[in-house]
Coordinates of C-alpha atoms and ligand atoms in Angstrom, one line a residue:
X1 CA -36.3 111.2 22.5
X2 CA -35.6 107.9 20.9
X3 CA -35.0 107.9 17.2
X4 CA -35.2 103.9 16.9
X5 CA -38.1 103.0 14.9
X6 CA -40.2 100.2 16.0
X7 CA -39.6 97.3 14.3
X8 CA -42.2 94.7 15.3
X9 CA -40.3 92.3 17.7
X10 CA -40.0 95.5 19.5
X11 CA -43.1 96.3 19.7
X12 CA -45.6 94.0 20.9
X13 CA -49.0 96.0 21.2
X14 CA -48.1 97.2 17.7
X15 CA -52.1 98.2 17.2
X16 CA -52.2 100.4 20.0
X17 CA -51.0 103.0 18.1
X18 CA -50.5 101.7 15.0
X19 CA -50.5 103.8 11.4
X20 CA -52.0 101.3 9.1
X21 CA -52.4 102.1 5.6
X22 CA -54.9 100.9 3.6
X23 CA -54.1 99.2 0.0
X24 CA -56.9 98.6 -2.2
X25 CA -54.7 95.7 -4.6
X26 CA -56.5 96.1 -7.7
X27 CA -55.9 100.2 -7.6
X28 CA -52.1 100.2 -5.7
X29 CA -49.8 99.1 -8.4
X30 CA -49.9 96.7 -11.5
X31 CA -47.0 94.1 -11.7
X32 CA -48.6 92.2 -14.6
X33 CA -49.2 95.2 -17.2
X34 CA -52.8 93.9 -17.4
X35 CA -54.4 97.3 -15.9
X36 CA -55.6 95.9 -12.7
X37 CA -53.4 96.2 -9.6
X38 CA -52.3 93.3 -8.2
X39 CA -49.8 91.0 -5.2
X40 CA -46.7 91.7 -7.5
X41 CA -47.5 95.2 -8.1
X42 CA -47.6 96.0 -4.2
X43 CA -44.1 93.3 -3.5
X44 CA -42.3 95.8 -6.2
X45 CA -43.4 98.9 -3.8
X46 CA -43.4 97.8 -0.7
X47 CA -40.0 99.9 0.1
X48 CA -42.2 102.8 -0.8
X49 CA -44.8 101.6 2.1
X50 CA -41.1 101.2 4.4
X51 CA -40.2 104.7 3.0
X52 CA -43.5 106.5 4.3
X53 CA -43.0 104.6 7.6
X54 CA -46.4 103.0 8.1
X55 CA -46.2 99.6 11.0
X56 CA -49.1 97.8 8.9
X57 CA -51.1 97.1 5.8
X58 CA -54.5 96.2 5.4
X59 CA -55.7 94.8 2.2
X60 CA -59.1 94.7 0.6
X61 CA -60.3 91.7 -0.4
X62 CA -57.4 89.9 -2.4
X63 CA -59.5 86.2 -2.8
X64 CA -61.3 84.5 -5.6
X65 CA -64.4 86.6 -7.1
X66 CA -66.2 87.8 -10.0
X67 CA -65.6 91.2 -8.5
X68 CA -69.1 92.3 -8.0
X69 CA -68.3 93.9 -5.6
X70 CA -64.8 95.1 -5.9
X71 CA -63.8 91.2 -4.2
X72 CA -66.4 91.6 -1.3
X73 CA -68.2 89.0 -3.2
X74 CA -65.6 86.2 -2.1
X75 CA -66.0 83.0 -3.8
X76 CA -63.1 81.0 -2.1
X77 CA -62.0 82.6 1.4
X78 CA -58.6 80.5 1.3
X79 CA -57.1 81.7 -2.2
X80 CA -55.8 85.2 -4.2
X81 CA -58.0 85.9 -7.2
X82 CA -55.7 85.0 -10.6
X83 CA -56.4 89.1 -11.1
X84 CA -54.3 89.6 -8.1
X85 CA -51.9 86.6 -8.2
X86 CA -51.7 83.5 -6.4
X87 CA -51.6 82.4 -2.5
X88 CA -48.0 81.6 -2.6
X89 CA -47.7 85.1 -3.7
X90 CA -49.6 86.6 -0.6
X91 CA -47.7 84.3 1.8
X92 CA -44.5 86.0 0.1
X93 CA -46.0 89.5 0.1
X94 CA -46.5 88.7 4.2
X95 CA -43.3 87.6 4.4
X96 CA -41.6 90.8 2.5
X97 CA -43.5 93.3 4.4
X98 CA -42.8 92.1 8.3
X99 CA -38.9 91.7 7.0
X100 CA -39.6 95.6 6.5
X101 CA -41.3 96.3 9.6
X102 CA -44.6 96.2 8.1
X103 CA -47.4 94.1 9.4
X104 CA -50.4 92.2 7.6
X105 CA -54.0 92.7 7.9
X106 CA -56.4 91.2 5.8
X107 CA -60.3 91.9 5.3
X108 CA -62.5 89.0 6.0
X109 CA -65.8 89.3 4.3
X110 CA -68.5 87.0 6.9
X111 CA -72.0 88.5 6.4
X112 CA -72.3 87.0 3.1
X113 CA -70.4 85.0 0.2
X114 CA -70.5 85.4 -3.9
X115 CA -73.0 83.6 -5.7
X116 CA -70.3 82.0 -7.1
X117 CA -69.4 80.3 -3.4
X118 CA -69.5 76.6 -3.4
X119 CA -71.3 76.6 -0.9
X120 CA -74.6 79.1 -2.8
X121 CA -73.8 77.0 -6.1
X122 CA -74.9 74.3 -3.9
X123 CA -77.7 75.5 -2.7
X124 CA -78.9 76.6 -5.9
X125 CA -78.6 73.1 -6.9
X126 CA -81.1 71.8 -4.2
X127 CA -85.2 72.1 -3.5
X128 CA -86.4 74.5 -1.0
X129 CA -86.3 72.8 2.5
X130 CA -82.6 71.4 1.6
X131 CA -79.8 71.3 4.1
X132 CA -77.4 73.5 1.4
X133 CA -80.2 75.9 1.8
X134 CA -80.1 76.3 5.6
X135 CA -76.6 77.7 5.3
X136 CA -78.2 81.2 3.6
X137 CA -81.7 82.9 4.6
X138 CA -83.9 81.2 1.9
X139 CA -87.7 81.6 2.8
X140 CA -91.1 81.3 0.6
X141 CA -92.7 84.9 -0.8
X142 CA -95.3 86.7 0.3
X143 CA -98.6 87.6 -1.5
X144 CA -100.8 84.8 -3.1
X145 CA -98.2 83.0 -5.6
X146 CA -94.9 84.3 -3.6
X147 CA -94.4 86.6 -5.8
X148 CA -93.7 89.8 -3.2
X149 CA -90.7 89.4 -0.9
X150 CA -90.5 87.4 2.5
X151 CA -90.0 91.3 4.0
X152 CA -89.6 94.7 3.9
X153 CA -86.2 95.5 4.5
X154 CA -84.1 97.5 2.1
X155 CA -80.5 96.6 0.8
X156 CA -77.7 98.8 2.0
X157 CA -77.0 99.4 -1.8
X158 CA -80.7 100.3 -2.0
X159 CA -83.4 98.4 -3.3
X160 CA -84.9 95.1 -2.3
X161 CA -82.4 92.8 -0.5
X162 CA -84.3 90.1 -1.9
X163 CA -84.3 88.2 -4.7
X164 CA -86.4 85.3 -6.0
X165 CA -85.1 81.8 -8.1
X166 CA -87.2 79.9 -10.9
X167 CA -88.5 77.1 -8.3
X168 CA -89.9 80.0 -6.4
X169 CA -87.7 80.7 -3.2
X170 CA -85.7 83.7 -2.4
X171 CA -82.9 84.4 -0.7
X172 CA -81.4 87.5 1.0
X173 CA -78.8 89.3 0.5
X174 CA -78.2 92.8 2.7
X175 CA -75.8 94.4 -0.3
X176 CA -75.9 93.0 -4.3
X177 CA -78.1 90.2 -6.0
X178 CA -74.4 88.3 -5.9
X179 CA -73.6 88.4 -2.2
X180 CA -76.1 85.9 -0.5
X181 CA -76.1 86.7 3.2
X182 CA -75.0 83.7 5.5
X183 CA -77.1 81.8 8.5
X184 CA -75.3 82.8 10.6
X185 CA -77.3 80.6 13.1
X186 CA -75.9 77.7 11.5
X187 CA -72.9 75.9 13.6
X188 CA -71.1 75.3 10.1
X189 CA -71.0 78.9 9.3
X190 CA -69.4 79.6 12.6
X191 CA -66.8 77.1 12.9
X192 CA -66.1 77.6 8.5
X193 CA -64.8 81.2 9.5
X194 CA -63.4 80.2 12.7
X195 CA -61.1 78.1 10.5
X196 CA -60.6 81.1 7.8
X197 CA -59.2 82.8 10.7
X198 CA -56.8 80.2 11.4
X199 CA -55.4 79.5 8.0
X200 CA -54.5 83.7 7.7
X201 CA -53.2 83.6 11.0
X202 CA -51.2 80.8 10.1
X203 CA -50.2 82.7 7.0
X204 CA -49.0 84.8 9.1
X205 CA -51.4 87.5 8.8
X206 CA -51.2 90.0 12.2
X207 CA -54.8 90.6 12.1
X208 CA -58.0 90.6 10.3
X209 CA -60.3 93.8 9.4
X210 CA -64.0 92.1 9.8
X211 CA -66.2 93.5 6.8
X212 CA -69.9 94.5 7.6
X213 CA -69.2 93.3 11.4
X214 CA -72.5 94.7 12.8
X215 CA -75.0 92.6 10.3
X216 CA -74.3 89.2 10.3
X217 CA -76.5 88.1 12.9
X218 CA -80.6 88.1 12.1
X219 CA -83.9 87.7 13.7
X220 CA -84.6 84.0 12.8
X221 CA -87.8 85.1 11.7
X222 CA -86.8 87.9 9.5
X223 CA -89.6 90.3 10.4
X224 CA -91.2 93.5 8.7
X225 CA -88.7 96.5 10.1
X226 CA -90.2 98.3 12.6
X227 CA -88.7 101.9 13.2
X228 CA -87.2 101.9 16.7
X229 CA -88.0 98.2 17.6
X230 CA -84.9 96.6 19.9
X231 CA -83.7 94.7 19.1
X232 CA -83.0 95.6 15.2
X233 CA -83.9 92.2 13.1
X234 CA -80.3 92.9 11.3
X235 CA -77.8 95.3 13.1
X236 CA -76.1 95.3 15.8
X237 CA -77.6 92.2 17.4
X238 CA -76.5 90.1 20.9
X239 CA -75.5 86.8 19.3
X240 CA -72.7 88.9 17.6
X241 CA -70.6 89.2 21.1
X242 CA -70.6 85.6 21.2
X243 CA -69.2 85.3 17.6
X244 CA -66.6 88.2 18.3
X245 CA -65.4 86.1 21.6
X246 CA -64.9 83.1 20.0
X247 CA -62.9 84.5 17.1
X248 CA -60.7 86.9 19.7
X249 CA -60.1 83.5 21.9
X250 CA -58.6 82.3 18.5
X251 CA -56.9 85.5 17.6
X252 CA -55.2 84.9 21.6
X253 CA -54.3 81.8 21.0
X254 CA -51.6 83.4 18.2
X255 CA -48.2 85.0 19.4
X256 CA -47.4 88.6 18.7
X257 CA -50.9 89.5 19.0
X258 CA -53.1 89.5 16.2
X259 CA -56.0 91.7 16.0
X260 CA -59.6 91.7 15.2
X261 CA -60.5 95.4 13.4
X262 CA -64.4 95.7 13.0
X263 CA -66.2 97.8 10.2
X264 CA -69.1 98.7 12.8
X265 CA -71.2 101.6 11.2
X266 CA -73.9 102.5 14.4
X267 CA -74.9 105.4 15.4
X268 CA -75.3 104.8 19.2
X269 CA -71.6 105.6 20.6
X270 CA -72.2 103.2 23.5
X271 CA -73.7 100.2 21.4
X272 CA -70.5 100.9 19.3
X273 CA -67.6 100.4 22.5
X274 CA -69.4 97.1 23.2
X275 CA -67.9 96.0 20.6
X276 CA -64.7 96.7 22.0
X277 CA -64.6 95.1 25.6
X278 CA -61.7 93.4 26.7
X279 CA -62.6 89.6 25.2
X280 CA -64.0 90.9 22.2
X281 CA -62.6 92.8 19.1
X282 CA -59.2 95.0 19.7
X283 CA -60.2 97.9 18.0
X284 CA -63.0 99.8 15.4
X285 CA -62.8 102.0 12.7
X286 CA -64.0 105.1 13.9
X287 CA -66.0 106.6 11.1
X288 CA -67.8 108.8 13.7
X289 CA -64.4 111.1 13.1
X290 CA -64.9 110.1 9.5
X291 CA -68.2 111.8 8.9
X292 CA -67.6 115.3 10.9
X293 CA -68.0 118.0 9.2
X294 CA -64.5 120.5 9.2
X295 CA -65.5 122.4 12.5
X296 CA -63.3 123.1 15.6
X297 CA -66.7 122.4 17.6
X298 CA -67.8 119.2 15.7
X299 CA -64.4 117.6 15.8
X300 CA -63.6 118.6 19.6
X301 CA -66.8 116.6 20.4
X302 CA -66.5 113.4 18.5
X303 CA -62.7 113.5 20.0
X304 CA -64.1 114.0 23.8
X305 CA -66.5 111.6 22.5
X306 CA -64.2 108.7 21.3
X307 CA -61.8 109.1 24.0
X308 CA -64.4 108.9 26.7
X309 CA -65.9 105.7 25.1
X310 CA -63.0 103.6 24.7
X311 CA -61.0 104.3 28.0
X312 CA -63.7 102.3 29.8
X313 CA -63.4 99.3 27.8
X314 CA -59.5 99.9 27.5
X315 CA -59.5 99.8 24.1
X316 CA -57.2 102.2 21.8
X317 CA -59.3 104.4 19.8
X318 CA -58.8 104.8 16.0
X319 CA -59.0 108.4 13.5
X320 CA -59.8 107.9 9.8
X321 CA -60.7 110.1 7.4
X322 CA -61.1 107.9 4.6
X323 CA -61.4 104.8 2.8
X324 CA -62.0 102.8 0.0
X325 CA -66.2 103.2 0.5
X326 CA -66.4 107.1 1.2
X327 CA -65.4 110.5 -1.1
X328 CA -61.8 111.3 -0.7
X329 CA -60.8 113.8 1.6
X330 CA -59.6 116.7 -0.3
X331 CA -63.0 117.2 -2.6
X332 CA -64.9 116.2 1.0
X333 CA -63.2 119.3 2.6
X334 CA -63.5 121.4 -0.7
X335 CA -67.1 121.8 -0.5
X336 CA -69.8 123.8 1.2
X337 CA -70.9 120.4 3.4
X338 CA -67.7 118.9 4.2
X339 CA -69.5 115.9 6.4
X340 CA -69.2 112.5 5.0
X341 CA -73.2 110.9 4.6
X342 CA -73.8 108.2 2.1
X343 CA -77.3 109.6 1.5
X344 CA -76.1 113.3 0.8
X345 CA -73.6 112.1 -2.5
X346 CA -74.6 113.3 -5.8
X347 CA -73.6 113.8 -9.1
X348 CA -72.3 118.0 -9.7
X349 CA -71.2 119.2 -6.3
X350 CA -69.2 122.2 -6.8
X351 CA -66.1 121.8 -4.9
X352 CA -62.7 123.9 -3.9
X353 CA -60.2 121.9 -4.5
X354 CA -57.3 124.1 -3.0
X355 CA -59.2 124.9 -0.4
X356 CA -60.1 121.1 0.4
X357 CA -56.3 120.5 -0.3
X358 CA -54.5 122.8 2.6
X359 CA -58.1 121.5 5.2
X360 CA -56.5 118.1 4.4
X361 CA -53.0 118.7 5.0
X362 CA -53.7 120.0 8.4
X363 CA -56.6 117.2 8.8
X364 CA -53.9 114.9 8.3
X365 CA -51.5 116.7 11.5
X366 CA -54.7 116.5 13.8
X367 CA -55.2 112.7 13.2
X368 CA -51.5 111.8 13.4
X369 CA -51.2 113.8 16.5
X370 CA -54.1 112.0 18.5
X371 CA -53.5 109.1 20.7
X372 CA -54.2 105.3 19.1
X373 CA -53.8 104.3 16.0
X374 CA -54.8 105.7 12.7
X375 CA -55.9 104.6 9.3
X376 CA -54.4 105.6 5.6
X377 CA -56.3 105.1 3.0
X378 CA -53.8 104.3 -0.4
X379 CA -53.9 107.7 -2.3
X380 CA -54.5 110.2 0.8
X381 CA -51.1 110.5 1.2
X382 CA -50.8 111.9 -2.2
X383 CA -53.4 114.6 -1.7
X384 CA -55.6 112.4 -4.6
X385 CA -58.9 113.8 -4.9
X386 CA -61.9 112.3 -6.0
X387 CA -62.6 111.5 -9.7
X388 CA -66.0 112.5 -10.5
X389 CA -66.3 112.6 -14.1
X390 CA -65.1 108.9 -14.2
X391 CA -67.5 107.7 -17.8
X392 CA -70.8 106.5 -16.7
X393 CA -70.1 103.5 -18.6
X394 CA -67.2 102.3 -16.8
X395 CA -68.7 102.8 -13.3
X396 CA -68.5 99.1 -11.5
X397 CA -69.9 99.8 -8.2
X398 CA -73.4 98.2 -7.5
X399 CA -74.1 101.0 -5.0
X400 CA -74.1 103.5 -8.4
X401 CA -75.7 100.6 -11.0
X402 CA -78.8 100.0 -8.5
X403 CA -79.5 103.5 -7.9
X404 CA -80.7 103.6 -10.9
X405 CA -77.5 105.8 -11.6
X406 CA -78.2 109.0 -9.5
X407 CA -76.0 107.7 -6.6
X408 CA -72.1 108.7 -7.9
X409 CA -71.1 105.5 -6.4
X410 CA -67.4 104.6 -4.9
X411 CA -65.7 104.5 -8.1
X412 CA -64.0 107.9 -7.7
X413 CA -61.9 106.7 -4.9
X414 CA -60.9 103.5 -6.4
X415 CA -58.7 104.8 -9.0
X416 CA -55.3 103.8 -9.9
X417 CA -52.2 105.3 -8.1
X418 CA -50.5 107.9 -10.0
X419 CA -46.4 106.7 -9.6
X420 CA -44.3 108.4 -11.8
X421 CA -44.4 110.4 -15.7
X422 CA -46.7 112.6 -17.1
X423 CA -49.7 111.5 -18.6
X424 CA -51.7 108.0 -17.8
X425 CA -51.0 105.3 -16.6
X426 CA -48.6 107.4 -14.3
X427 CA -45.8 104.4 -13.8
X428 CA -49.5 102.4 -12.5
X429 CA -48.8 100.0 -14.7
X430 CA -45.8 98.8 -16.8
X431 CA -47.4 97.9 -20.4
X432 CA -49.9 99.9 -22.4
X433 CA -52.6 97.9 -20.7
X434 CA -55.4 100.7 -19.7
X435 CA -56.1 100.8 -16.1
X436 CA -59.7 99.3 -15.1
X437 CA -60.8 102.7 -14.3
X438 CA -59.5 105.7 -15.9
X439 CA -56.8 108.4 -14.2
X440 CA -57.5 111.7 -14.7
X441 CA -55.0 113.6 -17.3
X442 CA -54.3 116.3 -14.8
X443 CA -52.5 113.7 -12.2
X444 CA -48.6 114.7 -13.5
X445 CA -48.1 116.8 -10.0
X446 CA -49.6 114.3 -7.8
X447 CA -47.4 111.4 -8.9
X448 CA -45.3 109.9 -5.9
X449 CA -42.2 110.7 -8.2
X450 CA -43.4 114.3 -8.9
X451 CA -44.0 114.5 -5.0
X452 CA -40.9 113.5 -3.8
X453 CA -39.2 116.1 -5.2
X454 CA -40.8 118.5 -3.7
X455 CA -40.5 119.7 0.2
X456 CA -44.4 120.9 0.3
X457 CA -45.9 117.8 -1.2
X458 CA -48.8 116.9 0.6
X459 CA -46.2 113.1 0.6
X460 CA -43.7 114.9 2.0
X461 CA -46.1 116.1 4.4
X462 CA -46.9 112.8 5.0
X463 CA -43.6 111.1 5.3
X464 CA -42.0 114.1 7.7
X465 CA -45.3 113.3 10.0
X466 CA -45.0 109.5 10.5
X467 CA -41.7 109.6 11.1
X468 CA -42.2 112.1 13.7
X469 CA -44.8 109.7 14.9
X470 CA -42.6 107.3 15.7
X471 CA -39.7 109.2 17.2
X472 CA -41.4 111.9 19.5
X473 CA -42.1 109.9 22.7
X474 CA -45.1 111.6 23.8
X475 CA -47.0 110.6 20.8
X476 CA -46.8 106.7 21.8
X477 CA -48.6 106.9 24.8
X478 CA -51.9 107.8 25.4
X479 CA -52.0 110.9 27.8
X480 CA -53.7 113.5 25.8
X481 CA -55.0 116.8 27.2
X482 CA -56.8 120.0 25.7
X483 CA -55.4 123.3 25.9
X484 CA -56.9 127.0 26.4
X485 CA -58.0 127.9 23.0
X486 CA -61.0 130.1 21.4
X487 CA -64.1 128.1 20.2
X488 CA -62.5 128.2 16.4
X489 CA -58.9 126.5 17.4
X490 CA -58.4 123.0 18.7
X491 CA -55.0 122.9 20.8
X492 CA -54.0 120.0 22.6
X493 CA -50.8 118.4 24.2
X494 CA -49.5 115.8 24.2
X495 CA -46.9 114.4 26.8
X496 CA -45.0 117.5 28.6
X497 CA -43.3 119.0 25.4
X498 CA -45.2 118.2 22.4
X499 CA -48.8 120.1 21.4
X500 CA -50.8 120.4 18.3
X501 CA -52.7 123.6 17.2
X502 CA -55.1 123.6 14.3
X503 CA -56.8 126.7 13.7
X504 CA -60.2 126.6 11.7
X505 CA -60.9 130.1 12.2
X506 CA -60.6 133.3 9.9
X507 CA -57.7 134.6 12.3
X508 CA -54.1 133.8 12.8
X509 CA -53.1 132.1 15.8
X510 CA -49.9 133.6 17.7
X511 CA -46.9 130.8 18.0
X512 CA -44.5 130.6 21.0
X513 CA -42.8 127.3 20.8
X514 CA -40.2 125.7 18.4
X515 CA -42.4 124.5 15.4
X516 CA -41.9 121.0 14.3
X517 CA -44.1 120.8 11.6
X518 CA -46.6 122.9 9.9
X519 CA -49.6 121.5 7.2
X520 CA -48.7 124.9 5.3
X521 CA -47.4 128.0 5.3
X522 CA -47.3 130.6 8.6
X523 CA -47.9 134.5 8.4
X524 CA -44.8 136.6 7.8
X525 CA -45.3 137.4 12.0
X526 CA -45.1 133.9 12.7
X527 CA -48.7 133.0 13.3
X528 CA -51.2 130.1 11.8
X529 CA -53.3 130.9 9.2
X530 CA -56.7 129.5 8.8
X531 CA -57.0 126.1 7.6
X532 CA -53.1 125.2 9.0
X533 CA -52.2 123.0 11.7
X534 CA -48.8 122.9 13.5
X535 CA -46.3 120.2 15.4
X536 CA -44.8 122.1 18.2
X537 CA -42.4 121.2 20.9
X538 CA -42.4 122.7 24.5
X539 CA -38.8 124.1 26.1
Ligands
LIG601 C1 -68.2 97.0 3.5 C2 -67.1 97.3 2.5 C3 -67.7 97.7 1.2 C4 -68.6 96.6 0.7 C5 -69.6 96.1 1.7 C6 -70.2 94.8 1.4 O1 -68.9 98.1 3.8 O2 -66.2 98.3 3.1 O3 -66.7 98.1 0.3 O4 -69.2 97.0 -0.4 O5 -69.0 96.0 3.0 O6 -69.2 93.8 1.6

């Protein structure tokens, strides 16, 4: 067993098995005592990132915006928002974190820019037919005066994904009325991100998490949508290998092997690993894992599914249970319907939280224990559950303001980090400032400080399993195998002498082997309760 963790020049397919937390700056930690999180806030606690043993970060959107869309409304893809701090900052922040073993991955936003974009305020300041104009999807209206839409689609906020200017034109945009979608037919949109790449690569960013990687490309002619028509006029299209090759022939051309992580939402499994052959993106989130409901059954199948899907491409696969766009885990796995579907949110769900607390302490055993890497979402180390009686009136998130307000929105996973104290702002921030979105005044137990005093935290948890992650051997490869279990118990091995047992059924489990680590508590015999998962080590 080597005990040597793996500092980077060490280890050069670092995203092969990666743990990569997730910091969402404007929620992690506030350096500036202005309420908002920002670069300084997360270069003051990046020994706590070093401390819970993660290889890499990846950071929402840190560039210019107005922020409507929590900074996926980029106005300038080469600069830090003033919010956050400046670029010399980042190129510090990149700097800190490798000297600690910790990698850099930033979130490149390419479907569509802010309204605020040069390059949209220059459109805007042009006639229809104008060369500024041929960089967006601008078209003419339907009906007699153009006053209906050039289409029928429907924005993935809701609501028409059109909207229409004073001299008459619209222009699309797939998510807000502030995020024009980009040509991406248009040679300058292609080579402007290939050079975005390239100056974050020379920044010495080790990858690049591609935002909304499945919709850039469109059906020049923007038809009406057609249920079942392939190809689909916006997802998932062919000219988007093309794209993905180019920008991985750049990422290549890098030492020390930067990678290209796509946000591909499809449903189709096999339309999903195309994305992942050997010239084209290294890896993808896997939200299929994400959105499984707490079953032994459901979760045994989208593992057999995932592995089978990326060993023929050769690519690692990935487990997530959370991010900064979906309900946190703990309140997920505290209700009656513990799958993750946008559709399915609403306001009022009754939820369990300690029993959505001990599924997602042994959740986070099953994840860590699988082969490939795995993603962290800021907060999910502290057990955070979601906030759902945020005020209405300080909801941001477009997906809640153009429901019409019956959609929760993604507020409730966005707020601050509870550090250290008692009562709010939780050591978030340093001055009085309040934090843009209210913490809870029951957070005092779930600080970091609070948790590190105590051996059952779920951070403690946390912090005991990635270290075992990176000194048990067998977890760094990728030979994985099930184990003889009944239908309500997932038991794998890993390697010849390490195995994971998670038992999702009403009886306890017997126990032969040394126990490494447990999610919670055993019977007084020994055996593993419902809910529980366990670390164990053969002979
Ligand atoms: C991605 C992001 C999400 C954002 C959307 C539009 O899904 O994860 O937060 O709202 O793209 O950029």
């Amino acid at each position: 067993m080597g005990q040597q963790s793996r500092l980077p020049s060490e280890h050069p397919h670092w995203w092969r098995d990666a743990a990569i937390y997730q910091v969402y700056p404007r929620s992690f930690a506030d350096g500036d005592g202005d309420g908002t999180g920002d670069l300084a806030g997360v270069r003051a606690r990046l020994p706590y990132l070093a401390e819970l043993g993660v290889d890499a970060v990846w950071f929402n959107p840190w560039y210019p915006s107005p922020m409507a869309d929590g900074g996926y409304d980029v106005a300038d893809y080469r600069g830090v928002d003033p919010l956050f701090g400046t670029l010399d900052e980042a190129e510090k922040l990149i700097a800190e974190a490798l000297g600690l073993g910790i990698r850099t991955v930033v979130d490149i936003v390419p479907n569509h820019v802010s309204d605020q974009h040069p390059w949209f305020r220059a459109a805007l300041a042009t006639s229809p037919g104008s060369p500024e104009r041929e960089l967006f999807h601008f078209r003419p209206g339907r009906g007699e005066g153009g006053e209906l839409p050039p289409n029928d689609w429907v924005s993935e906020f809701g609501g028409c994904p059109w909207t229409r200017l004073p001299d008459g034109e619209w222009y699309l945009h797939l998510f807000a009325t502030q995020q024009p979608d980009l040509n991406w037919a248009h040679p300058e949109v292609r080579s402007e991100h290939e050079e975005i790449l390239r100056f974050w690569f020379d920044r010495g960013a080790a990858g690049v998490r591609i935002d909304s990687a499945a919709l850039l490309a469109k059906d020049p002619a923007l038809p009406d949508f057609v249920r079942g028509r392939d190809p689909h006029p916006f997802t998932d299209r062919e000219e988007l290998h093309d794209i993905y090759r180019s920008w991985r022939a750049i990422a290549d051309e890098y030492p020390g092997e930067r990678i290209l992580v796509g946000e591909v939402w499809l449903p189709d499994a096999e339309r999903f690993a195309r994305y992942l052959r050997p010239d084209e993106l290294h890896t993808a989130f896997n939200f299929d894992f994400l959105a499984r409901p707490w079953e032994a059954r459901a979760l045994r199948e989208s593992i057999d599914g995932t592995l089978a899907l990326h060993a023929p491409v050769g690519a690692p696969t990935t487990w997530v249970l959370c991010n900064h766009d979906v309900t946190r885990t703990v309140t997920r796995y505290g209700r009656r319907d513990t799958r993750f579907d946008f559709a399915g949110k609403t306001f009022g769900t009754p939820t369990d939280l300690a029993l959505g607390r001990r599924r997602a302490r042994a959740a986070a055993l099953l994840s860590l224990a699988l082969p490939g890497a795995v993603y962290l979402y800021q907060g999910e180390e502290l057990g955070l559950p979601e906030v759902e009686d945020l005020p209405l009136d300080r909801l941001q998130d477009p997906m809640h303001l153009r429901s019409g307000g019956t959609d929760p929105g993604r507020d409730g996973c966005r707020v601050p980090l509870p550090w250290s104290g008692d009562r709010p702002p939780y050591g978030f921030s340093q001055a009085p400032a309040e934090p843009w979105l209210p913490q809870p005044a029951d957070w005092a137990d779930l600080t970091v400080e609070a948790q590190s005093a105590r051996a059952d935290s779920m951070l403690t948890l946390y912090r005991t399993a990635l270290r075992l992650r990176r000194t048990e051997v067998a977890l760094r490869g990728d030979e994985f195998g099930w184990l003889p279990s009944a239908s309500e118990v997932l038991a794998f091995r890993r390697g010849a002498d390490f195995r994971c047992v998670v038992n999702f059924g009403p009886r306890p489990v017997p126990l032969e082997q040394e126990v490494l680590l447990a999610s919670g508590p055993l019977t007084a015999d020994r055996q593993l309760p419902t809910d529980t998962a366990v670390w164990l080590r053969v002979g």
